[in-house]
Short mmCIF file of C-alpha atoms in Angstrom, two decimals:
data_model
loop_
_atom_site.label_atom_id
_atom_site.label_comp_id
_atom_site.label_asym_id
_atom_site.label_seq_id
_atom_site.Cartn_x
_atom_site.Cartn_y
_atom_site.Cartn_z
CA UNK A 1 0.00 0.00 0.00
CA UNK A 2 2.48 2.66 -1.04
CA UNK A 3 1.64 6.25 -0.07
CA UNK A 4 -1.60 5.35 1.74
CA UNK A 5 0.13 5.83 5.09
CA UNK A 6 3.13 7.85 6.17
CA UNK A 7 6.37 6.12 5.22
CA UNK A 8 7.50 3.58 6.43
CA UNK A 9 4.09 2.10 5.79
CA UNK A 10 4.78 -1.56 6.59
CA UNK A 11 6.90 -3.58 9.03
CA UNK A 12 9.07 -4.69 6.11
CA UNK A 13 9.68 -1.10 4.99
CA UNK A 14 10.55 -0.12 8.54
CA UNK A 15 12.96 -3.02 8.94
CA UNK A 16 14.73 -2.18 5.67
CA UNK A 17 14.92 1.48 6.66
CA UNK A 18 16.63 0.48 9.91
CA UNK A 19 19.22 -1.52 7.97
CA UNK A 20 19.73 1.31 5.48
CA UNK A 21 20.11 3.99 8.18
CA UNK A 22 22.61 1.80 10.05
CA UNK A 23 24.65 1.34 6.87
CA UNK A 24 24.55 5.02 5.95
CA UNK A 25 25.70 6.22 9.36
CA UNK A 26 28.25 3.40 9.77
CA UNK A 27 29.67 4.10 6.31
CA UNK A 28 29.90 7.81 7.07
CA UNK A 29 31.67 7.18 10.37
CA UNK A 30 34.12 4.67 8.89
CA UNK A 31 34.91 7.06 6.03
CA UNK A 32 36.27 9.47 8.65
CA UNK A 33 39.34 7.21 8.78
CA UNK A 34 40.17 7.85 5.12
CA UNK A 35 43.67 9.27 4.97
CA UNK A 36 44.32 8.47 8.65
CA UNK A 37 44.61 4.66 8.53
CA UNK A 38 47.62 3.00 10.17
CA UNK A 39 49.16 1.85 6.87
CA UNK A 40 48.26 2.64 3.26
CA UNK A 41 46.70 -0.73 2.36
CA UNK A 42 44.60 -0.72 5.52
CA UNK A 43 43.48 2.82 4.83
CA UNK A 44 42.27 1.69 1.40
CA UNK A 45 40.61 -1.46 2.76
CA UNK A 46 38.79 0.36 5.55
CA UNK A 47 37.70 3.15 3.22
CA UNK A 48 36.49 0.54 0.77
CA UNK A 49 34.37 -1.06 3.51
CA UNK A 50 32.94 2.38 4.30
CA UNK A 51 32.12 2.93 0.63
CA UNK A 52 30.43 -0.49 0.44
CA UNK A 53 28.28 0.42 3.44
CA UNK A 54 27.03 3.64 1.89
CA UNK A 55 26.33 1.59 -1.26
CA UNK A 56 24.28 -0.90 0.77
CA UNK A 57 22.27 1.97 2.24
CA UNK A 58 21.61 3.20 -1.31
CA UNK A 59 20.45 -0.26 -2.46
CA UNK A 60 17.81 -0.33 0.28
CA UNK A 61 16.76 3.33 -0.10
CA UNK A 62 16.25 2.64 -3.84
CA UNK A 63 14.13 -0.40 -3.06
CA UNK A 64 12.09 1.62 -0.54
CA UNK A 65 11.47 4.28 -3.16
CA UNK A 66 10.49 1.77 -5.84
CA UNK A 67 8.30 -0.49 -3.72
CA UNK A 68 7.38 1.16 -0.43
CA UNK A 69 6.47 4.77 -1.17
CA UNK A 70 9.66 6.37 0.12
CA UNK A 71 11.05 9.60 -1.29
CA UNK A 72 14.09 9.43 -3.58
CA UNK A 73 17.25 8.08 -1.90
CA UNK A 74 18.96 11.46 -1.49
CA UNK A 75 15.92 12.89 0.30
CA UNK A 76 15.51 9.78 2.46
CA UNK A 77 19.17 9.75 3.41
CA UNK A 78 19.85 13.45 3.88
CA UNK A 79 16.55 15.15 4.55
CA UNK A 80 14.97 13.46 7.54
CA UNK A 81 15.01 14.92 11.05
CA UNK A 82 17.05 13.13 13.67
CA UNK A 83 14.00 11.61 15.40
CA UNK A 84 13.00 9.88 12.15
CA UNK A 85 16.39 8.24 11.73
CA UNK A 86 16.25 4.61 12.88
CA UNK A 87 19.95 3.76 13.22
CA UNK A 88 21.33 2.18 16.38
CA UNK A 89 23.58 3.88 18.93
CA UNK A 90 26.68 1.86 18.04
CA UNK A 91 27.05 3.30 14.54
CA UNK A 92 26.57 6.84 15.84
CA UNK A 93 29.63 6.86 18.09
CA UNK A 94 32.69 8.88 17.04
CA UNK A 95 35.52 6.83 15.57
CA UNK A 96 37.59 6.87 18.78
CA UNK A 97 40.92 5.10 18.43
CA UNK A 98 41.60 2.33 15.93
CA UNK A 99 40.87 -0.38 18.51
CA UNK A 100 37.38 1.04 19.05
CA UNK A 101 36.67 1.35 15.32
CA UNK A 102 37.94 -2.18 14.61
CA UNK A 103 35.90 -3.78 17.40
CA UNK A 104 32.82 -1.86 16.28
CA UNK A 105 33.45 -2.95 12.67
CA UNK A 106 33.74 -6.57 13.80
CA UNK A 107 30.57 -6.47 15.95
CA UNK A 108 28.61 -4.55 13.34
CA UNK A 109 29.50 -6.51 10.22
CA UNK A 110 28.85 -9.87 11.85
CA UNK A 111 25.38 -8.59 12.77
CA UNK A 112 24.86 -7.43 9.17
CA UNK A 113 26.00 -10.84 7.95
CA UNK A 114 23.27 -12.51 10.04
CA UNK A 115 20.64 -10.03 8.79
CA UNK A 116 21.56 -10.64 5.14
CA UNK A 117 21.63 -14.41 5.63
CA UNK A 118 18.11 -14.14 7.02
CA UNK A 119 16.95 -11.72 4.30
CA UNK A 120 18.19 -14.04 1.57
CA UNK A 121 15.42 -16.44 2.68
CA UNK A 122 12.60 -13.98 1.89
CA UNK A 123 9.95 -14.76 -0.75
CA UNK A 124 10.35 -11.36 -2.45
CA UNK A 125 12.74 -12.01 -5.37
CA UNK A 126 14.07 -8.45 -5.62
CA UNK A 127 15.04 -8.29 -1.96
CA UNK A 128 16.38 -11.79 -2.06
CA UNK A 129 18.72 -10.91 -4.91
CA UNK A 130 19.81 -7.68 -3.18
CA UNK A 131 20.69 -9.70 -0.06
CA UNK A 132 22.63 -12.31 -2.04
CA UNK A 133 24.51 -9.64 -3.99
CA UNK A 134 25.54 -7.74 -0.86
CA UNK A 135 26.51 -10.87 1.07
CA UNK A 136 29.76 -11.16 -0.91
CA UNK A 137 30.88 -7.73 0.30
CA UNK A 138 29.94 -8.48 3.90
CA UNK A 139 31.88 -11.73 3.69
CA UNK A 140 34.97 -9.62 3.00
CA UNK A 141 34.08 -7.15 5.77
CA UNK A 142 33.91 -9.93 8.37
CA UNK A 143 37.07 -11.55 6.99
CA UNK A 144 38.87 -8.23 7.31
CA UNK A 145 37.54 -7.60 10.82
CA UNK A 146 38.30 -11.17 12.01
CA UNK A 147 41.88 -10.83 10.76
CA UNK A 148 42.52 -7.68 12.80
CA UNK A 149 40.71 -8.95 15.90
CA UNK A 150 42.73 -12.13 15.92
CA UNK A 151 46.06 -10.41 15.20
CA UNK A 152 45.67 -7.71 17.83
CA UNK A 153 44.14 -9.94 20.52
CA UNK A 154 47.01 -12.36 20.05
CA UNK A 155 49.66 -9.70 19.47
CA UNK A 156 51.50 -7.85 22.21
CA UNK A 157 50.22 -7.36 25.75
CA UNK A 158 49.48 -3.74 24.90
CA UNK A 159 47.45 -4.58 21.78
CA UNK A 160 45.51 -7.24 23.71
CA UNK A 161 44.63 -4.89 26.56
CA UNK A 162 43.62 -2.11 24.22
CA UNK A 163 41.36 -4.45 22.27
CA UNK A 164 39.76 -5.83 25.43
CA UNK A 165 39.14 -2.32 26.68
CA UNK A 166 37.48 -1.49 23.34
CA UNK A 167 35.38 -4.67 23.49
CA UNK A 168 34.04 -3.68 26.92
CA UNK A 169 33.22 -0.21 25.65
CA UNK A 170 31.54 -1.43 22.45
CA UNK A 171 29.53 -4.31 23.90
CA UNK A 172 26.50 -2.50 25.44
CA UNK A 173 26.18 -0.44 22.26
CA UNK A 174 26.52 -3.55 20.09
CA UNK A 175 23.70 -5.24 22.01
CA UNK A 176 21.59 -2.19 21.14
CA UNK A 177 21.78 -3.20 17.44
CA UNK A 178 19.14 -5.79 18.34
CA UNK A 179 16.63 -3.47 20.00
CA UNK A 180 13.05 -4.65 19.48
CA UNK A 181 10.94 -2.41 17.24
CA UNK A 182 7.28 -1.71 16.51
CA UNK A 183 5.96 -4.25 13.98
CA UNK A 184 8.72 -6.77 14.58
CA UNK A 185 6.27 -9.55 15.50
CA UNK A 186 4.35 -9.09 12.23
CA UNK A 187 7.51 -9.55 10.19
CA UNK A 188 8.62 -12.63 12.10
CA UNK A 189 5.46 -14.52 11.10
CA UNK A 190 6.01 -13.90 7.36
CA UNK A 191 6.94 -17.10 5.53
CA UNK A 192 9.75 -17.51 3.03
CA UNK A 193 9.53 -19.74 -0.08
CA UNK A 194 10.57 -22.77 1.95
CA UNK A 195 7.55 -22.36 4.25
CA UNK A 196 9.66 -21.09 7.13
CA UNK A 197 9.77 -17.65 8.69
CA UNK A 198 12.72 -15.78 7.16
CA UNK A 199 13.11 -13.22 9.95
CA UNK A 200 13.77 -14.69 13.40
CA UNK A 201 13.22 -11.44 15.33
CA UNK A 202 15.73 -9.30 17.19
CA UNK A 203 16.08 -11.42 20.35
CA UNK A 204 16.95 -14.50 18.30
CA UNK A 205 19.39 -12.56 16.10
CA UNK A 206 21.04 -11.13 19.20
CA UNK A 207 21.44 -14.57 20.74
CA UNK A 208 22.86 -16.01 17.51
CA UNK A 209 25.26 -13.07 17.19
CA UNK A 210 26.47 -13.26 20.78
CA UNK A 211 27.02 -17.03 20.75
CA UNK A 212 29.18 -16.72 17.63
CA UNK A 213 31.00 -13.65 18.94
CA UNK A 214 31.82 -15.37 22.25
CA UNK A 215 33.13 -18.43 20.40
CA UNK A 216 35.51 -16.27 18.40
CA UNK A 217 36.63 -14.20 21.38
CA UNK A 218 37.34 -17.32 23.41
CA UNK A 219 39.30 -18.82 20.53
CA UNK A 220 41.38 -15.62 20.52
CA UNK A 221 42.06 -15.86 24.26
CA UNK A 222 39.46 -13.49 25.69
CA UNK A 223 37.77 -14.75 28.83
CA UNK A 224 34.22 -13.46 28.26
CA UNK A 225 33.20 -14.45 31.80
CA UNK A 226 36.08 -12.53 33.36
CA UNK A 227 34.89 -9.38 31.62
CA UNK A 228 31.23 -10.22 32.37
CA UNK A 229 30.21 -9.43 28.79
CA UNK A 230 27.02 -11.45 29.06
CA UNK A 231 25.86 -9.32 31.99
CA UNK A 232 26.08 -5.97 30.20
CA UNK A 233 22.85 -4.10 29.46
CA UNK A 234 22.16 -2.86 25.91
CA UNK A 235 22.04 0.83 25.00
CA UNK A 236 18.58 1.28 23.48
CA UNK A 237 16.57 4.02 21.77
CA UNK A 238 17.83 4.23 18.20
CA UNK A 239 15.03 2.12 16.70
CA UNK A 240 12.50 4.48 18.27
CA UNK A 241 14.24 7.61 17.02
CA UNK A 242 15.92 8.41 20.34
CA UNK A 243 19.61 8.82 19.65
CA UNK A 244 22.91 9.32 21.45
CA UNK A 245 24.28 12.87 21.46
CA UNK A 246 26.66 11.96 18.63
CA UNK A 247 24.07 11.59 15.85
CA UNK A 248 23.00 15.24 15.55
CA UNK A 249 26.51 16.59 14.82
CA UNK A 250 27.08 13.72 12.36
CA UNK A 251 23.87 14.53 10.46
CA UNK A 252 24.78 18.21 10.49
CA UNK A 253 28.09 17.47 8.80
CA UNK A 254 26.85 14.70 6.50
CA UNK A 255 23.99 16.78 5.09
CA UNK A 256 25.81 20.14 4.88
CA UNK A 257 26.46 19.98 1.14
CA UNK A 258 23.05 18.50 0.37
CA UNK A 259 21.30 21.32 2.23
CA UNK A 260 22.98 23.98 0.08
CA UNK A 261 20.59 22.95 -2.68
CA UNK A 262 18.28 20.03 -1.81
CA UNK A 263 16.94 19.83 -5.37
CA UNK A 264 20.32 19.75 -7.10
CA UNK A 265 21.00 16.90 -9.52
CA UNK A 266 24.28 15.12 -8.80
CA UNK B 1 65.57 -18.11 -12.48
CA UNK B 2 67.34 -19.33 -15.62
CA UNK B 3 64.18 -21.21 -16.63
CA UNK B 4 61.81 -18.42 -15.57
CA UNK B 5 63.55 -16.01 -17.91
CA UNK B 6 62.66 -18.19 -20.88
CA UNK B 7 59.18 -19.16 -19.63
CA UNK B 8 57.92 -15.65 -18.87
CA UNK B 9 60.30 -13.19 -20.43
CA UNK B 10 60.42 -14.45 -23.98
CA UNK B 11 57.29 -12.86 -25.45
CA UNK B 12 57.34 -9.25 -24.33
CA UNK B 13 59.43 -6.51 -22.86
CA UNK B 14 60.46 -7.56 -19.36
CA UNK B 15 62.35 -5.64 -16.74
CA UNK B 16 62.51 -8.13 -13.87
CA UNK B 17 61.20 -11.45 -12.55
CA UNK B 18 60.29 -12.51 -9.04
CA UNK B 19 60.45 -16.21 -8.19
CA UNK B 20 58.86 -17.54 -4.98
CA UNK B 21 58.16 -21.03 -3.64
CA UNK B 22 54.58 -22.00 -4.42
CA UNK B 23 54.25 -23.11 -0.77
CA UNK B 24 54.79 -19.47 0.24
CA UNK B 25 51.96 -18.13 -1.92
CA UNK B 26 48.71 -17.33 -0.08
CA UNK B 27 45.54 -17.95 -1.99
CA UNK B 28 41.85 -17.51 -1.34
CA UNK B 29 39.38 -20.35 -1.38
CA UNK B 30 37.44 -20.68 -4.65
CA UNK B 31 34.28 -20.82 -2.51
CA UNK B 32 34.97 -17.17 -1.60
CA UNK B 33 34.76 -15.97 -5.18
CA UNK B 34 31.61 -14.06 -4.21
CA UNK B 35 33.69 -11.35 -2.52
CA UNK B 36 34.49 -10.14 -6.05
CA UNK B 37 30.88 -10.26 -7.27
CA UNK B 38 30.18 -6.54 -7.16
CA UNK B 39 33.55 -5.34 -8.46
CA UNK B 40 32.42 -5.02 -12.11
CA UNK B 41 29.67 -2.59 -11.07
CA UNK B 42 32.12 -0.26 -9.32
CA UNK B 43 33.19 1.72 -12.36
CA UNK B 44 33.29 4.83 -10.15
CA UNK B 45 36.54 3.50 -8.72
CA UNK B 46 38.15 3.99 -12.12
CA UNK B 47 38.76 7.46 -13.61
CA UNK B 48 37.11 6.22 -16.83
CA UNK B 49 33.90 5.60 -14.86
CA UNK B 50 33.14 9.24 -14.20
CA UNK B 51 30.29 10.96 -15.99
CA UNK B 52 32.51 13.91 -16.81
CA UNK B 53 34.15 11.74 -19.48
CA UNK B 54 31.06 12.23 -21.66
CA UNK B 55 31.72 15.96 -21.60
CA UNK B 56 35.42 15.50 -22.29
CA UNK B 57 34.66 13.22 -25.25
CA UNK B 58 32.13 15.70 -26.59
CA UNK B 59 34.63 18.54 -26.24
CA UNK B 60 37.33 16.54 -28.04
CA UNK B 61 34.96 15.59 -30.85
CA UNK B 62 33.91 19.23 -31.26
CA UNK B 63 37.48 20.49 -31.42
CA UNK B 64 38.57 17.86 -33.89
CA UNK B 65 35.71 18.64 -36.25
#
């Protein structure tokens, strides 16, 4: 029912908008490392990940325009007030040091991987092919993030401690990626072509994510019990339009050029 | 190295050769070929992919004619 209700008009549209907003803001944040990376090849790789993420946001904004009554992608991305943005608190945080950005990248892209795996089971052929197409890029993102996590957690004592400190800082925000949202239960009863629900819901995704993350951390020598990671409370609000104090300045900067002439053709 | 020179340097201009043990070469798994899936659609990463080339071509055509 495009246009009959204010956008996002369906649980599916809302879910895709959440993914797109996460990718847009994450891509923007990660792009802040361009030119500052620790070595040239890493600078290029990290910038390339950032560029992919903005591209993923575009793919979903385009779908939302074509099928769900959204405005054109530039308007959707750059012309919504902060309280209509649905990104999570993790992606909003400033880049911090490289340990923080790497741990965030690792937490975030593994969550995206699980979302795309789930989305590739949807009945809708267009969305299914978008998910399959983007999965290849996310496979590289997680490979890249795993490589750094493993190297630095098993590197020197200093690198290990700095990574553990970043993990503790990121964790409550990372749990917030799986905040429940209005309409979630309607989407989780929708069947895929195989007769099974394609979307497991946020609590199930969070559990799946955390089990896998703990397995990796333990394999890399992090005692998740010692750091009480499973007892940390999530930072919530993003999915309801309530954001950390870092989103407003980011939007201000990200949309500055767009606002000079919102109707300009690029 | 003596064999490599004839295997690889015999057909075209060559300035150097690097020889490494095949055991020291890292390779990706063929199952991970999908990480390259979207590369062909990223023409914007190549200078030739920019729209401004249309204008440059038009300008060149105009000035040649």
